[in-house]
Amino acid sequence: MSESIKYVLGEESIPKYWYNLVADLPLAPPPALHPGTLQPLGPDDLAPLFPMALIQQEVSTEREIEIPGPVREVYRQWRPTPLYRARRLEKALDTPARIYYKYEGVSPAGSHKPNTAVAQAFYNREAGIRRLVTETGAGQWGSSLAFAGALFGLEVEVYMVRVSYDQKPYRRALMETYGARCVASPSNETQSGRAILAQRPDHPGSLGIAISEAVEMAAQRADTNYSLGSVLNHVLLHQTVIGQEAMAQMEMADDYPDVIVGCTGGGSNFAGLAFPFLGAQLRGGKKARFVAIEPEACPSLTRGKYAYDFGDTAHLTPLTKMHTLGSTFTPPGFHAGGLRYHGMAPLISHIRELELIEARAYHQVACFEAGVQFARAEGIIPAPEANHAVKGAIDEALRCKREGVSQSILFNLCGHGHFDMQAYSQFHSGKLTDQSYEESELAMALAGLPSVPA
Ligand SMILES: *Cc1c(COP(=O)(O)O)cnc(C)c1O
């Protein structure tokens, strides 16, 4: 039996800087726009929601941004995360490919999300903020911010998408254990939530609606800020610790990835792994293919329109140019709740337009098949979101087998699935089904995109 190999770095290898891809891009991404004036957004427009340090990171063109000491201190608890070579999976697939995965499930909340939650909590506390309000899909982000809030003495309030609130009750218990308050969204606590419930009392919720509720609450109080777990430039920036570590670990393995794979909901874990490698390539280094994997039931990168749109359903946020299914689109209630977002990070959308990355969509049953095959070979149970990356990596390894080429594949195993076992139970009993949206609903949501003069 071939044993899997683990590449471990010491604490001194925790990155000292976050890497900003914008510094190396051949073309700057389009600016975010004020929803009223349609003029490029200024820093003051975001000040009611975010601390100035994060707003500056949002618009920064510096290549490296120093990680504050207290944030690195917290990272030490689980970083550097391990990189594995999946020898047993390679054997099971009988592939000549070398498969590596970076495992972010070792964080306290079980995913990559604390990488940015800790940084955001730190900067908010430095700015004198006492309370953070946010949304969550499957609960990974809510529990990560709840954890970070507990460390930095901040109150945390989480609007959790209704369908996930019902599917994953233990994520709510985790948030409450860290001291956060968790409310099912749409709720009766906000105008945005009440408006949705008036139209449809049994609404399953969406990330777009939960964002509206959180932004509405945060805008009302001076001691309260809003916090977002994906999509924004500063969130993608914080996740680049993943790729920087992976570069050092691939060097330990004396290898370099030909293909880099990640799942994309808002795009942050994919960016975290891919951007440091992509940056090196843009500066004249080795080339790789970068493959983003999304759910067939919410395919913003592969089926969405590249256009200015709102980040939320009630249209309280700025307009950003991104691949979008339309802010009023409600994706079906599949299990990878972290991938149920109508839009995509503007930075990921921009580099897709520049053809620096590829995108692919899979249905959920095929992703769970891949996740179960991975678990039986490697022992780790992936989150339903991460199953998309596993499926992407397996398909690349099978392509190598067909073509008879020995390539190196690196993917991000962005979280474990220990709170998602209901979905695995459904899969094992044959009750998990692929879900599709109505084409007419997508067409309607796209027809409602705001009109922005070019
Ligand atoms: C939140 C989450 C995602 C989706 O968000 P990205 O910003 O695209 O990374 C994917 N996987 C896991 C485990 C998550 O918690």
Coordinates of C-alpha atoms and ligand atoms in Angstrom, one line a residue:
M1 CA 0.0 0.0 0.0
S2 CA 1.3 3.4 -0.9
E3 CA 1.2 5.9 2.0
S4 CA 0.1 9.5 1.6
I5 CA 2.9 12.1 2.2
K6 CA 2.5 15.1 4.4
Y7 CA 4.5 18.3 3.9
V8 CA 4.8 20.3 7.1
L9 CA 6.2 23.8 7.6
G10 CA 7.3 25.4 10.9
E11 CA 5.7 28.4 12.5
E12 CA 8.4 30.6 11.1
S13 CA 7.0 29.9 7.7
I14 CA 3.6 31.5 8.4
P15 CA 3.5 34.3 5.8
K16 CA 4.3 37.8 6.9
Y17 CA 2.4 39.5 4.1
W18 CA -0.8 39.0 2.3
Y19 CA -0.3 39.0 -1.5
N20 CA -2.3 41.4 -3.7
L21 CA -2.8 40.1 -7.2
V22 CA -3.9 43.5 -8.5
A23 CA -0.3 44.7 -8.4
D24 CA 0.7 42.1 -11.1
L25 CA -2.4 42.3 -13.4
P26 CA -1.9 43.5 -17.0
L27 CA -5.2 45.5 -16.7
A28 CA -6.8 47.0 -13.6
P29 CA -10.2 45.7 -12.6
P30 CA -13.2 48.0 -13.2
P31 CA -14.2 50.1 -10.1
A32 CA -17.2 49.5 -7.8
L33 CA -19.9 52.1 -8.4
H34 CA -22.2 54.1 -6.1
P35 CA -25.7 52.7 -6.7
G36 CA -27.2 56.2 -6.7
T37 CA -24.7 58.3 -8.7
L38 CA -23.2 55.5 -10.7
Q39 CA -19.8 57.2 -10.0
P40 CA -16.8 55.2 -8.8
L41 CA -17.1 54.5 -5.1
G42 CA -15.0 56.6 -2.7
P43 CA -13.6 55.4 0.6
D44 CA -16.1 57.4 2.5
D45 CA -19.0 55.6 0.9
L46 CA -17.9 52.4 2.6
A47 CA -17.1 54.0 6.0
P48 CA -20.5 53.2 7.6
L49 CA -19.9 49.5 7.0
F50 CA -16.1 48.8 7.2
P51 CA -13.1 50.1 9.2
M52 CA -10.7 52.3 7.1
A53 CA -7.9 49.8 7.3
L54 CA -10.0 47.2 5.3
I55 CA -11.3 49.9 2.9
Q56 CA -7.7 50.8 2.1
Q57 CA -6.9 47.1 1.5
E58 CA -10.0 46.9 -0.7
V59 CA -8.6 49.5 -3.2
S60 CA -4.9 48.9 -2.6
T61 CA -2.5 48.3 -5.5
E62 CA 0.5 47.4 -3.3
R63 CA 1.8 43.9 -3.9
E64 CA 2.4 43.0 -0.3
I65 CA 0.4 44.1 2.8
E66 CA 1.9 43.3 6.1
I67 CA 0.0 40.9 8.4
P68 CA -0.4 42.5 11.9
G69 CA 1.4 40.7 14.7
P70 CA -1.8 39.9 16.7
V71 CA -3.3 38.3 13.6
R72 CA -0.2 36.1 13.0
E73 CA -0.3 35.1 16.6
V74 CA -3.8 33.7 16.2
Y75 CA -2.9 32.1 12.8
R76 CA -0.2 30.1 14.8
Q77 CA -2.9 28.0 16.3
W78 CA -3.5 26.1 13.1
R79 CA -1.1 27.6 10.5
P80 CA 0.8 26.6 8.4
T81 CA -1.8 24.1 7.4
P82 CA -0.6 20.7 6.0
L83 CA -0.2 19.9 2.3
Y84 CA -0.6 16.2 1.4
R85 CA 0.2 14.1 -1.6
A86 CA -2.8 11.9 -2.1
R87 CA -0.9 8.7 -3.0
R88 CA -3.8 6.4 -2.1
L89 CA -6.2 8.4 -4.2
E90 CA -3.8 8.3 -7.1
K91 CA -3.6 4.5 -6.7
A92 CA -7.4 4.1 -6.5
L93 CA -7.7 6.2 -9.7
D94 CA -4.8 4.3 -11.4
T95 CA -3.5 7.7 -12.7
P96 CA 0.0 8.8 -13.6
A97 CA -0.9 12.2 -12.2
R98 CA 0.5 13.5 -8.9
I99 CA -2.4 14.8 -6.7
Y100 CA -1.7 17.3 -3.9
Y101 CA -4.2 19.0 -1.6
K102 CA -3.8 21.8 0.9
Y103 CA -6.0 21.1 3.9
E104 CA -7.7 24.1 5.4
G105 CA -10.1 22.0 7.6
V106 CA -7.6 22.1 10.5
S107 CA -8.8 25.6 11.6
P108 CA -11.0 25.7 14.7
A109 CA -14.1 26.4 12.6
G110 CA -13.1 23.7 10.1
S111 CA -12.5 25.8 6.9
H112 CA -10.4 28.5 5.3
K113 CA -12.8 31.2 6.6
P114 CA -11.0 32.1 9.9
N115 CA -8.0 33.3 7.8
T116 CA -10.1 36.5 7.0
A117 CA -12.4 36.4 10.0
V118 CA -9.5 36.9 12.4
A119 CA -8.1 39.7 10.3
Q120 CA -11.5 41.5 10.0
A121 CA -12.2 41.1 13.8
F122 CA -8.8 42.6 14.6
Y123 CA -9.2 45.7 12.3
N124 CA -12.7 46.3 13.6
R125 CA -11.7 46.2 17.2
E126 CA -8.7 48.5 16.5
A127 CA -11.3 50.9 15.0
G128 CA -13.3 50.9 18.2
I129 CA -16.2 48.8 16.8
R130 CA -18.1 46.7 19.4
R131 CA -20.4 44.6 17.2
L132 CA -20.3 42.8 13.8
V133 CA -23.3 41.7 11.8
T134 CA -23.0 39.2 8.9
E135 CA -24.7 36.6 6.8
T136 CA -23.9 33.0 6.4
G137 CA -24.9 30.2 4.0
A138 CA -24.0 26.7 5.3
G139 CA -22.7 28.3 8.5
Q140 CA -18.9 28.1 7.9
W141 CA -18.6 31.9 7.7
G142 CA -20.9 32.6 10.6
S143 CA -19.0 30.2 12.9
S144 CA -15.6 31.6 11.7
L145 CA -16.6 35.1 12.5
A146 CA -18.2 34.0 15.8
F147 CA -14.9 32.4 16.7
A148 CA -12.9 35.5 15.8
G149 CA -15.4 37.7 17.6
A150 CA -14.9 35.7 20.8
L151 CA -11.1 36.1 20.6
F152 CA -11.3 39.9 20.1
G153 CA -14.2 40.7 22.4
L154 CA -16.7 41.6 19.7
E155 CA -20.5 40.8 19.7
V156 CA -21.4 38.9 16.6
E157 CA -24.9 38.6 15.0
V158 CA -25.4 36.2 12.1
Y159 CA -28.3 36.0 9.5
M160 CA -28.2 32.4 8.4
V161 CA -29.9 31.4 5.1
R162 CA -33.2 29.5 6.1
V163 CA -32.6 26.3 4.1
S164 CA -29.1 25.8 5.6
Y165 CA -30.4 26.8 9.1
D166 CA -32.8 23.9 8.8
Q167 CA -30.3 21.5 7.2
K168 CA -27.3 22.2 9.5
P169 CA -28.6 22.8 13.1
Y170 CA -25.1 22.0 14.6
R171 CA -23.5 24.9 12.8
R172 CA -25.9 27.2 14.7
A173 CA -25.0 25.5 17.9
L174 CA -21.3 26.1 17.1
M175 CA -22.0 29.8 16.5
E176 CA -23.9 30.0 19.8
T177 CA -21.1 28.2 21.6
Y178 CA -18.7 30.9 20.5
G179 CA -21.2 33.5 21.8
A180 CA -22.8 34.7 18.6
R181 CA -26.6 35.2 18.0
C182 CA -27.9 33.3 14.9
V183 CA -31.2 34.3 13.2
A184 CA -32.8 32.4 10.3
S185 CA -33.0 34.6 7.1
P186 CA -35.3 36.0 5.8
S187 CA -36.3 37.2 9.2
N188 CA -38.9 39.5 10.7
E189 CA -36.1 41.7 12.3
T190 CA -35.4 43.8 9.2
Q191 CA -37.3 45.7 6.5
S192 CA -35.6 43.6 3.8
G193 CA -36.6 40.3 5.5
R194 CA -40.2 41.4 6.1
A195 CA -40.6 42.4 2.5
I196 CA -39.5 39.0 1.3
L197 CA -41.7 37.1 3.8
A198 CA -44.7 39.2 2.9
Q199 CA -44.3 37.9 -0.7
R200 CA -43.4 34.3 0.2
P201 CA -43.7 33.2 3.9
D202 CA -41.9 29.9 3.3
H203 CA -39.0 31.5 1.4
P204 CA -35.8 29.2 1.6
G205 CA -33.6 32.3 1.8
S206 CA -30.5 33.1 -0.2
L207 CA -27.1 34.7 0.5
G208 CA -28.3 37.8 -1.3
I209 CA -31.2 38.2 1.1
A210 CA -29.1 37.5 4.2
I211 CA -26.6 40.1 3.1
S212 CA -29.4 42.7 2.8
E213 CA -30.5 41.9 6.3
A214 CA -27.0 42.2 7.8
V215 CA -26.1 45.4 5.9
E216 CA -29.4 47.0 7.0
M217 CA -28.7 46.2 10.6
A218 CA -25.0 47.3 10.5
A219 CA -25.9 50.6 8.8
Q220 CA -28.1 51.6 11.7
R221 CA -25.6 51.8 14.5
A222 CA -22.3 53.6 14.8
D223 CA -20.8 50.9 17.1
T224 CA -21.7 48.2 14.5
N225 CA -20.0 47.2 11.3
Y226 CA -20.8 44.7 8.6
S227 CA -18.4 41.8 7.7
L228 CA -18.4 39.7 4.6
G229 CA -16.8 36.3 4.3
S230 CA -16.1 36.2 0.5
V231 CA -16.3 38.2 -2.7
L232 CA -14.5 41.5 -1.6
N233 CA -10.9 42.2 -2.6
H234 CA -9.7 42.3 1.1
V235 CA -11.2 38.9 1.8
L236 CA -9.4 37.3 -1.2
L237 CA -6.3 39.1 0.0
H238 CA -6.4 37.6 3.5
Q239 CA -6.8 34.1 2.0
T240 CA -3.5 34.3 0.1
V241 CA -1.7 32.8 3.1
I242 CA -2.9 29.5 1.7
G243 CA -1.2 29.8 -1.6
Q244 CA 2.0 31.2 -0.2
E245 CA 2.4 28.3 2.1
A246 CA 1.5 25.9 -0.7
M247 CA 4.3 27.3 -2.8
A248 CA 6.8 26.6 -0.1
Q249 CA 5.4 23.1 0.4
M250 CA 5.4 22.2 -3.3
E251 CA 9.1 23.2 -3.2
M252 CA 9.6 20.8 -0.3
A253 CA 8.0 18.2 -2.6
D254 CA 10.3 19.2 -5.4
D255 CA 7.3 19.6 -7.7
Y256 CA 5.3 22.4 -9.2
P257 CA 1.6 22.2 -10.1
D258 CA 0.5 22.0 -13.7
V259 CA -3.1 22.4 -12.7
I260 CA -4.6 24.3 -9.6
V261 CA -8.2 23.6 -8.7
G262 CA -10.6 25.1 -6.2
C263 CA -14.3 25.4 -5.7
T264 CA -15.9 28.9 -6.1
G265 CA -18.8 30.3 -4.2
G266 CA -17.7 33.9 -3.9
G267 CA -14.2 32.9 -5.0
S268 CA -12.1 33.4 -1.8
N269 CA -10.6 30.0 -1.2
F270 CA -9.9 29.5 -4.9
A271 CA -8.2 32.9 -4.9
G272 CA -6.3 32.1 -1.7
L273 CA -4.6 29.1 -3.3
A274 CA -4.3 30.3 -6.9
F275 CA -3.3 34.0 -6.6
P276 CA 0.3 33.6 -5.3
F277 CA 0.9 31.0 -8.1
L278 CA -0.8 33.2 -10.7
G279 CA 1.2 36.2 -9.5
A280 CA 4.4 34.3 -10.0
Q281 CA 3.4 33.4 -13.5
L282 CA 2.5 37.0 -14.4
R283 CA 5.9 38.1 -13.2
G284 CA 7.5 35.6 -15.6
G285 CA 7.6 32.5 -13.5
K286 CA 6.3 29.0 -14.3
K287 CA 2.9 28.5 -15.9
A288 CA -0.1 26.6 -14.5
R289 CA -3.7 26.1 -15.5
F290 CA -6.2 27.5 -12.9
V291 CA -9.6 25.8 -12.8
A292 CA -12.6 27.2 -10.8
I293 CA -15.3 24.7 -10.0
E294 CA -18.9 25.8 -9.3
P295 CA -22.3 24.1 -8.8
E296 CA -24.4 23.5 -11.9
A297 CA -27.4 24.7 -9.8
C298 CA -25.8 28.2 -9.2
P299 CA -23.4 28.7 -12.1
S300 CA -22.4 32.3 -12.0
L301 CA -19.0 32.0 -13.8
T302 CA -20.2 29.6 -16.5
R303 CA -23.7 30.8 -17.1
G304 CA -23.9 34.3 -15.6
K305 CA -23.5 37.6 -17.3
Y306 CA -20.4 39.8 -16.8
A307 CA -22.2 43.0 -15.8
Y308 CA -22.6 45.5 -13.0
D309 CA -24.9 44.2 -10.3
F310 CA -25.8 44.5 -6.7
G311 CA -24.3 42.2 -4.1
D312 CA -27.6 41.7 -2.3
T313 CA -31.3 41.2 -3.1
A314 CA -32.6 44.4 -1.5
H315 CA -30.1 46.6 -3.4
L316 CA -28.4 48.2 -0.4
T317 CA -24.8 47.4 -1.6
P318 CA -22.6 49.2 -4.2
L319 CA -22.6 47.9 -7.8
T320 CA -19.7 45.7 -8.8
K321 CA -18.8 44.3 -12.2
M322 CA -18.9 40.5 -11.9
H323 CA -20.3 37.3 -13.3
T324 CA -23.9 37.3 -12.0
L325 CA -27.1 35.4 -12.2
G326 CA -29.0 38.5 -11.1
S327 CA -29.4 39.7 -7.6
T328 CA -33.0 38.5 -7.4
F329 CA -32.1 34.9 -8.4
T330 CA -32.9 32.3 -5.7
P331 CA -30.8 29.2 -6.3
P332 CA -32.3 25.8 -5.5
G333 CA -31.6 24.5 -2.0
F334 CA -28.7 22.1 -2.6
H335 CA -26.3 21.2 0.2
A336 CA -23.2 23.2 -0.7
G337 CA -24.7 26.3 0.9
G338 CA -21.4 28.2 0.7
L339 CA -21.7 28.1 -3.1
R340 CA -25.3 29.4 -3.3
Y341 CA -24.4 33.0 -4.2
H342 CA -25.7 34.8 -7.3
G343 CA -22.5 36.6 -8.0
M344 CA -18.7 36.1 -8.1
A345 CA -15.8 38.0 -6.7
P346 CA -15.1 41.0 -9.1
L347 CA -11.4 40.1 -9.1
I348 CA -12.1 36.4 -10.1
S349 CA -14.6 37.6 -12.7
H350 CA -12.0 40.1 -14.1
I351 CA -9.3 37.4 -14.5
R352 CA -11.8 35.1 -16.1
E353 CA -12.5 37.8 -18.7
L354 CA -8.7 38.1 -19.1
E355 CA -8.7 34.3 -19.7
L356 CA -6.2 33.7 -17.0
I357 CA -8.5 31.1 -15.4
E358 CA -10.9 28.4 -16.6
A359 CA -14.3 27.6 -15.1
R360 CA -16.4 24.4 -14.9
A361 CA -19.7 23.4 -13.3
Y362 CA -20.8 20.1 -11.7
H363 CA -24.0 18.7 -10.3
Q364 CA -24.1 17.7 -6.6
V365 CA -24.5 13.9 -6.8
A366 CA -21.3 13.6 -8.9
C367 CA -19.5 15.8 -6.4
F368 CA -20.6 13.6 -3.5
E369 CA -19.5 10.5 -5.4
A370 CA -16.0 12.2 -5.7
G371 CA -16.1 13.2 -2.0
V372 CA -16.9 9.6 -0.8
Q373 CA -14.1 8.2 -3.1
F374 CA -11.7 10.7 -1.6
A375 CA -12.8 9.9 2.0
R376 CA -12.3 6.2 1.4
A377 CA -8.8 6.7 0.1
E378 CA -7.5 9.7 2.2
G379 CA -9.7 9.5 5.4
I380 CA -10.8 13.1 5.4
I381 CA -14.5 13.9 4.8
P382 CA -14.7 17.0 2.7
A383 CA -17.3 19.7 3.1
P384 CA -20.0 19.6 0.3
E385 CA -18.4 22.8 -1.2
A386 CA -15.0 21.2 -1.2
N387 CA -16.4 18.1 -3.0
H388 CA -16.6 20.3 -6.1
A389 CA -12.8 20.8 -5.9
V390 CA -12.3 17.1 -5.3
K391 CA -14.4 16.2 -8.3
G392 CA -12.4 18.8 -10.4
A393 CA -9.1 17.3 -9.3
I394 CA -10.2 13.7 -9.9
D395 CA -11.4 14.6 -13.4
E396 CA -8.1 16.2 -14.2
A397 CA -6.3 13.1 -12.9
L398 CA -8.5 10.9 -15.1
R399 CA -7.7 13.2 -18.1
C400 CA -4.0 12.6 -17.4
K401 CA -4.7 8.8 -17.4
R402 CA -6.5 9.0 -20.8
E403 CA -3.8 11.2 -22.3
G404 CA -1.0 9.1 -20.7
V405 CA 0.7 12.3 -19.2
S406 CA 2.1 12.6 -15.7
Q407 CA 1.0 16.0 -14.5
S408 CA 0.9 17.6 -11.1
I409 CA -2.5 18.6 -9.7
L410 CA -3.0 20.8 -6.6
F411 CA -6.4 21.5 -5.1
N412 CA -7.7 23.3 -2.1
L413 CA -9.5 21.0 0.4
C414 CA -11.1 24.1 1.9
G415 CA -13.1 22.5 4.7
H416 CA -14.2 19.3 6.4
G417 CA -17.7 18.0 6.3
H418 CA -18.3 17.0 9.9
F419 CA -21.4 19.3 10.2
D420 CA -22.7 18.2 6.8
M421 CA -23.3 14.5 7.6
Q422 CA -27.1 14.8 6.9
A423 CA -26.2 15.4 3.3
Y424 CA -23.9 12.4 3.3
S425 CA -26.7 10.3 4.9
Q426 CA -29.0 11.4 2.1
F427 CA -26.4 10.5 -0.5
H428 CA -25.9 7.0 1.1
S429 CA -29.6 6.3 1.1
G430 CA -29.9 7.4 -2.5
K431 CA -32.1 10.4 -1.6
L432 CA -29.7 13.1 -2.8
T433 CA -30.7 14.5 -6.1
D434 CA -29.4 17.0 -8.6
Q435 CA -31.3 20.2 -8.6
S436 CA -31.9 22.6 -11.4
Y437 CA -33.1 26.2 -11.5
E438 CA -35.9 27.3 -13.8
E439 CA -34.4 28.8 -17.0
S440 CA -37.3 31.3 -16.9
E441 CA -36.3 32.5 -13.4
L442 CA -32.7 33.0 -14.5
A443 CA -33.9 34.9 -17.5
M444 CA -36.1 37.1 -15.3
A445 CA -33.3 37.8 -12.8
L446 CA -30.9 38.7 -15.7
A447 CA -33.4 41.0 -17.3
G448 CA -33.6 42.9 -14.0
L449 CA -29.9 43.8 -14.0
P450 CA -29.3 47.5 -13.3
S451 CA -28.5 49.5 -16.5
V452 CA -25.1 51.1 -16.2
P453 CA -23.8 53.3 -19.2
A454 CA -20.5 51.9 -20.5
Ligands
LIG1 C1 -17.7 29.6 2.4 C2 -17.1 28.3 1.8 C3 -16.9 28.2 0.4 C4 -17.3 29.2 -0.6 O1 -16.7 30.5 -0.5 P1 -15.5 30.9 -1.3 O2 -15.3 32.3 -1.0 O3 -15.8 30.7 -2.8 O4 -14.3 30.1 -0.8 C5 -16.3 27.0 0.0 N1 -16.0 26.1 0.8 C6 -16.1 26.2 2.1 C7 -15.7 25.0 3.0 C8 -16.7 27.3 2.7 O5 -16.8 27.4 4.0

